[in-house]
Coordinates of C-alpha atoms in Angstrom, one line a residue:
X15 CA 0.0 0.0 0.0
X16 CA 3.1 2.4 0.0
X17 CA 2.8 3.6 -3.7
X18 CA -1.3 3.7 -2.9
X19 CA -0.7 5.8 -0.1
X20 CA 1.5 7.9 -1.1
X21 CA 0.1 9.2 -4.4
X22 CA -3.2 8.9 -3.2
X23 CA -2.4 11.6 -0.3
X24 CA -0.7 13.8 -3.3
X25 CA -3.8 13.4 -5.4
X26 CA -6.1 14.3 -2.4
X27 CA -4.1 17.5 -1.8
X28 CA -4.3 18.4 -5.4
X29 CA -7.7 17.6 -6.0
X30 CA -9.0 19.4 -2.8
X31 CA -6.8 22.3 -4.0
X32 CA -8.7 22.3 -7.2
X33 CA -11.9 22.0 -5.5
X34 CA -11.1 25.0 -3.3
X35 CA -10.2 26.8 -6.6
X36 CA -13.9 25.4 -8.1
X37 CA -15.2 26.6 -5.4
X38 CA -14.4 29.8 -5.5
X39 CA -15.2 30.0 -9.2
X40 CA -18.5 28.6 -9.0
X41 CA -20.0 29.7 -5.7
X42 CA -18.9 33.6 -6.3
X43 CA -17.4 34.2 -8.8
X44 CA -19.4 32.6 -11.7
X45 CA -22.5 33.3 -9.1
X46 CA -22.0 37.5 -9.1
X47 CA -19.8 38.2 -12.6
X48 CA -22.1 36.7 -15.1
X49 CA -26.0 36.1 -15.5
X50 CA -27.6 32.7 -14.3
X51 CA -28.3 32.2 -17.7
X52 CA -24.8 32.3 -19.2
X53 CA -23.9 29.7 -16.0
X54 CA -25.9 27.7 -17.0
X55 CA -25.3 27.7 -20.7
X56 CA -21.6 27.5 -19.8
X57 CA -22.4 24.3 -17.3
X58 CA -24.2 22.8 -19.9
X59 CA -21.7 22.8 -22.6
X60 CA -19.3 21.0 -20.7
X61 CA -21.5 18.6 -18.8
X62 CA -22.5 17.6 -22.6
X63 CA -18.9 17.3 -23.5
X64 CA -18.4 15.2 -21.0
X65 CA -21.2 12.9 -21.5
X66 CA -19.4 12.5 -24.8
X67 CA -16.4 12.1 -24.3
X68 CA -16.3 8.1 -23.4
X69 CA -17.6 7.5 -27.2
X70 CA -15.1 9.8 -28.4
X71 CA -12.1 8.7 -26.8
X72 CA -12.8 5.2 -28.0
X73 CA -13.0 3.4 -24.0
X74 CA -9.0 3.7 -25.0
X75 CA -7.8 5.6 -21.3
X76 CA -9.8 1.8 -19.7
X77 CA -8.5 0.0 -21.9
X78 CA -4.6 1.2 -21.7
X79 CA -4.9 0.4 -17.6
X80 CA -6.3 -2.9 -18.0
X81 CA -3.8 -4.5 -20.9
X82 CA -0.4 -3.0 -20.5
X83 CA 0.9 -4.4 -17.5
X84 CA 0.2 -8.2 -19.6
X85 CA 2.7 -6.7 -22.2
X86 CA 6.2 -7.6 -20.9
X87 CA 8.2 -6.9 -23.1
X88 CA 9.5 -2.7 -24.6
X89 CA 8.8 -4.1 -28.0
X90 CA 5.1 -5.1 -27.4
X91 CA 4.0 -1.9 -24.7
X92 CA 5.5 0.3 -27.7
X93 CA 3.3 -1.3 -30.5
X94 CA 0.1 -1.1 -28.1
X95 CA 0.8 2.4 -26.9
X96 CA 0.4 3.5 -30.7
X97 CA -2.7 1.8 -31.6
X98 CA -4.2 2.9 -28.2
X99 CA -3.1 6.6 -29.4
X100 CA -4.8 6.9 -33.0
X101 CA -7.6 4.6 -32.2
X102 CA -9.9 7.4 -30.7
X103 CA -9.5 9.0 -34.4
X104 CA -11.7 5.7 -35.7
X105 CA -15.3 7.6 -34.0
X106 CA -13.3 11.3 -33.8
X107 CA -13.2 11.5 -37.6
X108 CA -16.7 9.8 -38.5
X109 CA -18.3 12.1 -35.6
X110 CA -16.6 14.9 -37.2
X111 CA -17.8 14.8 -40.5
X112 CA -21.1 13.7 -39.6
X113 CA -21.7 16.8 -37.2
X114 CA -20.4 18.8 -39.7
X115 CA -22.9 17.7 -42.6
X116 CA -25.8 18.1 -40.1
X117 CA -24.8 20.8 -38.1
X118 CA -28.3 22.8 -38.2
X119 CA -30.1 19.7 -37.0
X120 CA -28.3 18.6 -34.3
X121 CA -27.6 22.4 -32.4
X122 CA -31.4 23.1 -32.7
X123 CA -32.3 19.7 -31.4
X124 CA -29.5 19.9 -28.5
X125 CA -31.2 23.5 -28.0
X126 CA -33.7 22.5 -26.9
X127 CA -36.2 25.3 -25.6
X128 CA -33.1 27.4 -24.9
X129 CA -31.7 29.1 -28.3
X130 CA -28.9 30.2 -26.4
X131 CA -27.6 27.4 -26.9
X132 CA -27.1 26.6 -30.9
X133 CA -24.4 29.5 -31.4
X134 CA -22.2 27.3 -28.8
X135 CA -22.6 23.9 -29.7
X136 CA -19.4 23.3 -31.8
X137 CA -17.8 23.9 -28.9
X138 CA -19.6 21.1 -27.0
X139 CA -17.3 19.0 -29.6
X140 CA -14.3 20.8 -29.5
X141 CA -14.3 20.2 -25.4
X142 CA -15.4 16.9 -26.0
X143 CA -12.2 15.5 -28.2
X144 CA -9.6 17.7 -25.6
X145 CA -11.5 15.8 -22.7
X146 CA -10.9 12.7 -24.5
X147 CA -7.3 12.5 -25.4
X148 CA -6.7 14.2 -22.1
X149 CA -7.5 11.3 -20.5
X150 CA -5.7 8.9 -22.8
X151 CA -2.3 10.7 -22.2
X152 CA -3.2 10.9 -18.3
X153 CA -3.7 6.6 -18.4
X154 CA -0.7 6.4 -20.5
X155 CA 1.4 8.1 -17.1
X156 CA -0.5 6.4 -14.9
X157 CA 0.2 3.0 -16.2
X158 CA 4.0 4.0 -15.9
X159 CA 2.7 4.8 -11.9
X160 CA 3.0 8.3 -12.4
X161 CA -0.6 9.8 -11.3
X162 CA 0.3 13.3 -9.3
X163 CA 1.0 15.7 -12.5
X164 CA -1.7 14.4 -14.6
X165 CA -4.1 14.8 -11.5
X166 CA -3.1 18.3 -10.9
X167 CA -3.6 19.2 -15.0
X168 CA -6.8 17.4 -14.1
X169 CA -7.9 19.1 -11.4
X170 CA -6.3 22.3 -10.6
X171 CA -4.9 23.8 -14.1
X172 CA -8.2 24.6 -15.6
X173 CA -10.1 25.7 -12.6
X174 CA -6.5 28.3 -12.1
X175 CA -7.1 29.3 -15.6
X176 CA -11.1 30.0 -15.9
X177 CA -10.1 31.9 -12.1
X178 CA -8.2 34.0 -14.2
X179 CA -10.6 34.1 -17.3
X180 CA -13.0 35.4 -14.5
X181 CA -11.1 38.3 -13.1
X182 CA -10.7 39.8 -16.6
X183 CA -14.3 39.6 -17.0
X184 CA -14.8 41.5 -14.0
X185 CA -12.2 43.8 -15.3
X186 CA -13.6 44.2 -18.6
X187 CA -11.0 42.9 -20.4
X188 CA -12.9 40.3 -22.1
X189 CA -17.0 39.7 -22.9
X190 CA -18.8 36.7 -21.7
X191 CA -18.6 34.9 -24.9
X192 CA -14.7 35.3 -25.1
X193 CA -15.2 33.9 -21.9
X194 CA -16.9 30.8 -23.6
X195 CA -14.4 30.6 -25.6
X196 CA -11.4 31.2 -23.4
X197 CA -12.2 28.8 -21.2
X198 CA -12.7 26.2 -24.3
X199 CA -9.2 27.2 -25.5
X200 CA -7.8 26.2 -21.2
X201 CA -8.8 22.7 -22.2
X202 CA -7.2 22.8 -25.6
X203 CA -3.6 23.7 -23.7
X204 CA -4.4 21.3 -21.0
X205 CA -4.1 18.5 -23.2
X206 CA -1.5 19.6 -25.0
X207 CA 0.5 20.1 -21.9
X208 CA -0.7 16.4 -20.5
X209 CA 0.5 15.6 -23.8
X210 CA 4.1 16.1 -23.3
X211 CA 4.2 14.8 -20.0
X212 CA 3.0 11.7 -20.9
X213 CA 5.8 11.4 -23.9
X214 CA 8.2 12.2 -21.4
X215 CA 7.7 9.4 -19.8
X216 CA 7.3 7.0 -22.3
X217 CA 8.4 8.3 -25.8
X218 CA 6.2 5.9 -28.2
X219 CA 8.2 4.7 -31.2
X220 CA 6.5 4.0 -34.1
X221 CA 7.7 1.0 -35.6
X222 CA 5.4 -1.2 -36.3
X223 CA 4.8 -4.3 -34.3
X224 CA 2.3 -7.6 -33.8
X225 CA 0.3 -6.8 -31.0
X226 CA -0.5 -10.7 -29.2
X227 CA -4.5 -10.5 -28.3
X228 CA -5.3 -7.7 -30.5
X229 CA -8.3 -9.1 -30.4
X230 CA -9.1 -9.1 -27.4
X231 CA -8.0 -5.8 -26.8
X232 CA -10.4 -4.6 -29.8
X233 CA -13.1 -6.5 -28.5
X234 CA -12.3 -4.8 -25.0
X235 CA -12.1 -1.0 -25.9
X236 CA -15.3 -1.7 -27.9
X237 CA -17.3 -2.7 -24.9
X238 CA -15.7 -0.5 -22.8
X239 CA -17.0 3.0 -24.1
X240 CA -20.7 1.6 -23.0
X241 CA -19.5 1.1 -19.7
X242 CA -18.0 4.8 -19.3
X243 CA -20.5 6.2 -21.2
X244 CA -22.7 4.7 -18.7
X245 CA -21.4 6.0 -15.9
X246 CA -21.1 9.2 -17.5
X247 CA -24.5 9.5 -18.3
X248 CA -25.8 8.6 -14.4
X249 CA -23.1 11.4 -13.4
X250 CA -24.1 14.3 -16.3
X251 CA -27.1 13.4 -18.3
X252 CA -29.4 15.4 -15.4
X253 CA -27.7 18.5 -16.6
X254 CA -28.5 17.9 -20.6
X255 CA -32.1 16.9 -19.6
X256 CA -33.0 19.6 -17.3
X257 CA -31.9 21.9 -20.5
X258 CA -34.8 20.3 -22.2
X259 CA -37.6 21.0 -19.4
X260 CA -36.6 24.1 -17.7
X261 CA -35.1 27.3 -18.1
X262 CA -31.8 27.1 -18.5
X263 CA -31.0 29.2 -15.0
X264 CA -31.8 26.4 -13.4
X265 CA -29.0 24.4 -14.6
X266 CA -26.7 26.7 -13.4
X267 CA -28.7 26.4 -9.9
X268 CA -28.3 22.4 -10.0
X269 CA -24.8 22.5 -11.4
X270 CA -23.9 24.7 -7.6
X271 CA -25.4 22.1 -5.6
X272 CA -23.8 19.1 -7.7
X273 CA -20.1 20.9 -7.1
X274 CA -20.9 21.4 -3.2
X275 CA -22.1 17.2 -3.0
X276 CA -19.2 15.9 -5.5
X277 CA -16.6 17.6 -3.2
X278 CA -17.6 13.9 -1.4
X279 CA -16.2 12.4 -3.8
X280 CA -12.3 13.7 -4.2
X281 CA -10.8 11.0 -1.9
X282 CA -12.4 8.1 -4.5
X283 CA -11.2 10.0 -7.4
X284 CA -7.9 10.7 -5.8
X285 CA -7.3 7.3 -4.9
X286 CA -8.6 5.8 -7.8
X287 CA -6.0 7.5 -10.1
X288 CA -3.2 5.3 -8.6
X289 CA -5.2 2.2 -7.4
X290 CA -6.8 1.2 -11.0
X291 CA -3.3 0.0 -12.4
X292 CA -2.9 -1.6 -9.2
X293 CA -6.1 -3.4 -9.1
X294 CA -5.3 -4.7 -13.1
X295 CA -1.6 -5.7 -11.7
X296 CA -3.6 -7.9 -9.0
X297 CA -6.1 -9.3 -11.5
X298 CA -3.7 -9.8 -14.2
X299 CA -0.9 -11.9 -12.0
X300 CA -4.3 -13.9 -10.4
X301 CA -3.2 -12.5 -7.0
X302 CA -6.8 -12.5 -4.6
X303 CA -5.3 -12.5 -1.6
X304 CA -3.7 -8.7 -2.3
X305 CA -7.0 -8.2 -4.6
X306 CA -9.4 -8.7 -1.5
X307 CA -7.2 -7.1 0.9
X308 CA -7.0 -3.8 -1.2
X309 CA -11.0 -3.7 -1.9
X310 CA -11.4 -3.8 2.1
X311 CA -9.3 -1.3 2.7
X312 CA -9.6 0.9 0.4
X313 CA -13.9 0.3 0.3
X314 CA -13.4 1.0 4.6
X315 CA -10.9 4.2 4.5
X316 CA -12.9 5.6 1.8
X317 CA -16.2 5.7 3.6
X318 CA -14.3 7.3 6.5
X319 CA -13.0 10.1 4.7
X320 CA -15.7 10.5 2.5
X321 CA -18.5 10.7 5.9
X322 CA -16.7 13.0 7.2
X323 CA -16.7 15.5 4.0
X324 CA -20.6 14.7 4.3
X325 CA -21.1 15.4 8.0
X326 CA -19.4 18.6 7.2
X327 CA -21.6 19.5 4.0
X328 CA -24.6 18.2 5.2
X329 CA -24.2 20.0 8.6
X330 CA -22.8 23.5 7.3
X331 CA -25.3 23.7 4.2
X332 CA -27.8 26.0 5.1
X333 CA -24.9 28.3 6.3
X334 CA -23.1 27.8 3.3
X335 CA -26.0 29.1 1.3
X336 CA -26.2 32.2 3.1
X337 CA -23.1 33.0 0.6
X338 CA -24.4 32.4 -2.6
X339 CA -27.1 34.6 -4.5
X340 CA -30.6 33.7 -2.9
X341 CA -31.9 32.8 -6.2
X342 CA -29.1 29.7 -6.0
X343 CA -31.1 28.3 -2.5
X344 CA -33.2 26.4 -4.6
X345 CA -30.9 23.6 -5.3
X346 CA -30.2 22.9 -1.0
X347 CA -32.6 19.7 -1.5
X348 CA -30.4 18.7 -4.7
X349 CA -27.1 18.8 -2.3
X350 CA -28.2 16.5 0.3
X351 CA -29.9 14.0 -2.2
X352 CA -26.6 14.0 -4.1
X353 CA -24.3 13.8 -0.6
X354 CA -26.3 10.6 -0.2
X355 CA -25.4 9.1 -3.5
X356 CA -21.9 10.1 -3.3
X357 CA -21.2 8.4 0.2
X358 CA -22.9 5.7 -1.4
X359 CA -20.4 5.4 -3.8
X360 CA -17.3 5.8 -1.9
X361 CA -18.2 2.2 -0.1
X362 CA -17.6 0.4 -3.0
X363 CA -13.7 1.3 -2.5
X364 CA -12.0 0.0 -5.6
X365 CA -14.8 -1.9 -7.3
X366 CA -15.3 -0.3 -9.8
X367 CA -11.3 -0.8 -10.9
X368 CA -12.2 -4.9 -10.0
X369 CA -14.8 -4.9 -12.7
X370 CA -13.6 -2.7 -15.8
X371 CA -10.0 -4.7 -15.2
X372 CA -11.9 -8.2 -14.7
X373 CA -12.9 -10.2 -17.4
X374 CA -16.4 -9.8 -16.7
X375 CA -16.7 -6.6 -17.5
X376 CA -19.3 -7.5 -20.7
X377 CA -21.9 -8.3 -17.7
X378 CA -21.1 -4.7 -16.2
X379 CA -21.8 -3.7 -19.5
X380 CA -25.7 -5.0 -19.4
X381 CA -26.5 -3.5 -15.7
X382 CA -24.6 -0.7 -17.1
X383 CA -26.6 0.0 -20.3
X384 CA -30.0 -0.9 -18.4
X385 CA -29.6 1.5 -15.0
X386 CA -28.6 4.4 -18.2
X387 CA -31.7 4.0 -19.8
X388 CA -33.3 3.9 -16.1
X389 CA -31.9 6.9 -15.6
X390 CA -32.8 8.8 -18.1
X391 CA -36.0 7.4 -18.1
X392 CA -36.5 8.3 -14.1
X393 CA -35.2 12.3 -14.9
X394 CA -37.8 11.9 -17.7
X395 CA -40.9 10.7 -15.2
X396 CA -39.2 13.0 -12.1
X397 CA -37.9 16.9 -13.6
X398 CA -41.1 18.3 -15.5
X399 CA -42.4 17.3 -11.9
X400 CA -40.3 18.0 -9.6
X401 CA -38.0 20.3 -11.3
X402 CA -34.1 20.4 -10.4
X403 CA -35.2 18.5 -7.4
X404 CA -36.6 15.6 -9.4
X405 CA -33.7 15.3 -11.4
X406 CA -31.0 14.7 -8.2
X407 CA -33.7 12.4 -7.4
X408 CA -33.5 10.1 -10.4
X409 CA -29.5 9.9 -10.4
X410 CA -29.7 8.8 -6.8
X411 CA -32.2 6.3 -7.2
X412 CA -30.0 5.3 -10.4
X413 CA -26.6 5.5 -8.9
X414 CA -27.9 3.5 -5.4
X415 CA -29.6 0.5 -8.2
X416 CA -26.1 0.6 -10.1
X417 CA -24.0 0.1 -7.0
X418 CA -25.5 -2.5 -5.5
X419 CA -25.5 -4.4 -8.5
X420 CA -21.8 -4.2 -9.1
X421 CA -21.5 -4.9 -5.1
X422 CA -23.7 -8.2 -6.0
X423 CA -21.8 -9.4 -8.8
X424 CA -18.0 -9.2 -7.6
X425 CA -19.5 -10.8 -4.5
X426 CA -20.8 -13.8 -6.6
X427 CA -18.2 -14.1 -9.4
X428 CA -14.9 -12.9 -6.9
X429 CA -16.8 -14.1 -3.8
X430 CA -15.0 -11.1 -2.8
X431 CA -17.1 -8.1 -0.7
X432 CA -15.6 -4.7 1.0
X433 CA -17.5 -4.6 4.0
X434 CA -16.3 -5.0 7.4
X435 CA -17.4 -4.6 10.8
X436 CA -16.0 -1.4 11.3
X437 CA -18.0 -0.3 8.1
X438 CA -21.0 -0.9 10.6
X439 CA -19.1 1.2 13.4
X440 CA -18.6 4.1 10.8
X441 CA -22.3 3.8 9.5
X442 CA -23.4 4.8 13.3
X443 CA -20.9 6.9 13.7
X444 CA -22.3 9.4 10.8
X445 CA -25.5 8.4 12.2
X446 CA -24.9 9.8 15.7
X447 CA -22.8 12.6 14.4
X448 CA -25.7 13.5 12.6
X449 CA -27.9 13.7 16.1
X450 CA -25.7 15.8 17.7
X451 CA -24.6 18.2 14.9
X452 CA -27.8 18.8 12.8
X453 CA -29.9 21.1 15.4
X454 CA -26.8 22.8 16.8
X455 CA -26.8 26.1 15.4
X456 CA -25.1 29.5 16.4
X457 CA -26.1 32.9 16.5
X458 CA -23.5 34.7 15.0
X459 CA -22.0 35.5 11.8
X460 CA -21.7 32.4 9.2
X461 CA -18.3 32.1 8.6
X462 CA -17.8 31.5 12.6
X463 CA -20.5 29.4 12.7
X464 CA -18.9 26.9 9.8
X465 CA -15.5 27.0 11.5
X466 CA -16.6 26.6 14.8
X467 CA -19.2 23.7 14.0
X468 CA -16.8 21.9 11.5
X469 CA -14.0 22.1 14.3
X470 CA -17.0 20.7 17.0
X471 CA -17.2 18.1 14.0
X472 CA -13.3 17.4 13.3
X473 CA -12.7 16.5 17.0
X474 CA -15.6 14.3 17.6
X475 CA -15.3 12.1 14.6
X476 CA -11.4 12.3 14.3
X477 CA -11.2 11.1 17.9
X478 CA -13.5 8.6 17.6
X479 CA -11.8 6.9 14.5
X480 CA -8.5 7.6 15.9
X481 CA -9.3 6.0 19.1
X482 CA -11.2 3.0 18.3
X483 CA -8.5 2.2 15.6
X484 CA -11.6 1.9 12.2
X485 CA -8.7 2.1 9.8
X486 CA -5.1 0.7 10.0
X487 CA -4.5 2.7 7.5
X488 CA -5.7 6.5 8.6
X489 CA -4.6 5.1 12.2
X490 CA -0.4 4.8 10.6
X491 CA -1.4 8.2 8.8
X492 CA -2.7 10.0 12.0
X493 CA 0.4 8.9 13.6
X494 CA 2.5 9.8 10.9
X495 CA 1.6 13.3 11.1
X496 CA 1.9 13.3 15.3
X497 CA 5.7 12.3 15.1
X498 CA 6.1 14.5 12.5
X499 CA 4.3 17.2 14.6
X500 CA 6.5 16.6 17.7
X501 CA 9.8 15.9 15.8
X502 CA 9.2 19.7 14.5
X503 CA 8.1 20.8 17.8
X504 CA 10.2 18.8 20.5
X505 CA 9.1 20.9 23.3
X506 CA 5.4 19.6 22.8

């Protein structure tokens, strides 16, 4: 668990920075500097893009962490890092030419009842092929075990940049739809920076060699782009459909309360950056015994962290809102619904990796493919309803449906499962942190009340895990950091 740990608390101090940055951007700065309506035209751009971006990248970033640890020899990784980096060209080009011949029919359709929209949907595109081969170069560093740099171009480098974008708005240096733009063109240099990284590393050469199982790894990358097209349909189609129903304000609305809940999930994403190649190392050399041991843990120190970004969220929201512009109150509902989901997901630790590394992923593929269709069946039933409300609805009820299948199946075909009894400890812990916390209000400004409550928060629930030892491995880290705190401070 060294290499896991170790990247993994890199990646979490990145991402969180990036959120921070986010955060800023999208609770004030997007909230006061431009109208709800250009937020939410903005949001839905690249929610669309991302929703995309699975097809366009050809399930190659998947399909790079699950086969290139079997290549063991220069020769072969060489000849399968060059087909893995034109392949996304095969639907780029078609997509391309298609978009381009029916341009007028597919912006006014994707426009919905917003015509806002059709000047900015080449764009949608554009985004869509940078996200893509961003995050083919950022599985070609992981797979050399190399996850902090490409996290941070992930994470921090575009929120830094549309910061800055933001400020000369504000300044009147540029109009809102250079700002569009701009912040299309930050994605654009992102991949080409991730770009060189990633050759750095690994230089391909382009002879030309037999790749064994290309067959397989065809067949693989094939299947694959349902699967992440699947989960990134759960995680972004609510933003396309809400377009469709509502004004599109309200995206912007829901796309604030999805940033606040998805800060629950930066540990998972974090960890996941280093632990995928490791899971595919495990499956690849049959190794169960490491296999199981890493799902526990990592299923178990996951749903620690994660609860305690909910308790302070869940327990700090209406305070939080007090920040935002009051029209932006409507989506508190949406954060709490979402919380849920997300702390949901963190207790599946690494499963996730298990399945898209296994080789049952073609079954993954089915649940996957039915709980999309759910979904976007549930935020048809649920938003002309219920509104923004209804949509968080339908991608929790989906999300909760999708996890417990994937829990069920590794359970029966890996007779593997990441609970433990100290999940059950945690589970009341959250519960009775919840009793205590949620009616404990103060009467003074908001800022004190968030610092004093989340510090009320930090010392219950840290000294309760510490204490009753829930995680050997945040127990070693905790520890870590008290020598290190006394070895700086030897008087203490």
């Amino acid at each position: 668990m060294g290499i896991v740990t170790s990247q993994s608390i890199k990646n979490t101090i990145i991402t969180y920075l990036g959120f921070g940055l986010g955060a800023i951007n999208v609770l004030f700065l997007f909230t006061e500097f431009i109208s709800d309506e250009y937020f939410g035209l903005i949001t839905y751009i690249f929610s669309t893009a991302n929703v995309m971006m699975p097809i366009l990248a050809f399930g190659v970033h998947n399909t790079l962490i699950k086969f290139y640890s079997t290549y063991k020899t220069r020769q072969r990784q060489n000849g399968f890092l060059i087909l893995m980096l034109f392949l996304p060209l095969a639907i780029i080009i078609p997509t391309a030419i298609i978009g381009f011949f029916a341009f007028n029919g597919i912006s006014t359709w994707l426009a919905g009842t917003n015509v806002i929209v059709v000047d900015y949907v080449w764009l949608i595109f554009i985004s869509a092929v940078a996200f893509s081969y961003f995050e083919v170069f950022y599985a070609w560093s992981r797979v050399q075990m190399q996850s902090v740099f490409g996290n941070f171009m992930k994470e921090v480098f575009h929120r830094a940049g549309t910061m800055i974008l933001l400020f000369c708005l504000y300044l009147g240096f540029i109009d809102v739809e250079q700002l569009i733009y701009s912040i299309t063109g930050i994605y654009i240099i992102r991949v080409v920076i991730m770009k060189l990284y990633a050759f750095s590393l690994r230089f391909p050469s382009f002879n030309m060699v037999k790749i064994p199982n290309l067959s397989s790894v065809l067949k693989y990358t094939s299947l694959i782009i349902i699967a992440g097209s699947v989960a990134n349909v759960i995680l972004e189609v609510d933003k396309f459909m809400l377009n469709r129903y509502v004004a599109i304000e309200y995206v912007a609305y829901y796309g604030v309360a999805i940033y606040i809940a998805s800060v629950i999930g930066v540990p998972s994403r974090s960890m996941h950056q280093i632990i995928s190649p490791l899971t595919a190392k495990f499956l690849n050399e049959r190794n169960r015994t490491e296999l199981d041991k890493l799902y526990k843990k990592s299923s178990l120190s996951l749903f620690i962290i994660s609860g305690f970004i909910f308790l302070l969220i869940i327990l700090n929201i209406n305070e939080l809102y007090n920040f935002i512009n009051e029209n932006y109150a409507d989506g508190i509902l949406v954060v709490f619904i979402i919380s849920l989901s997300k702390l949901t997901d963190s207790l599946l630790g690494n499963n996730n990796a298990i399945l898209f590394n296994s080789d049952y992923y073609r079954m993954v593929l089915v649940l996957g493919v039915f709980l999309a269709v759910l979904t976007v069946l549930l935020n048809m039933v649920f938003i002309p309803i219920y509104g923004i409300n209804g949509a968080a609805f339908a991608t929790f009820l989906a999300i909760l449906l999708y996890n417990i299948a994937k829990l069920w199946f590794v359970n029966v075909k890996l007779k593997m499962q990441p609970f433990t009894w100290n999940t059950v400890k945690v589970l009341v812990l959250l519960l009775v942190s919840l009793g205590i916390f949620y009616f404990w209000d103060f009467p003074w400004h908001p800022i004190i009340n968030i610092g004093l409550k989340s510090f009320l928060i930090t010392a219950f629930y840290g000294t309760v895990v510490y204490t009753m030892h829930f995680s050997e491995d945040i127990t070693q880290l905790i520890n870590n950091i008290i020598k290190r705190i006394k070895r700086e401070n030897p008087t203490m």
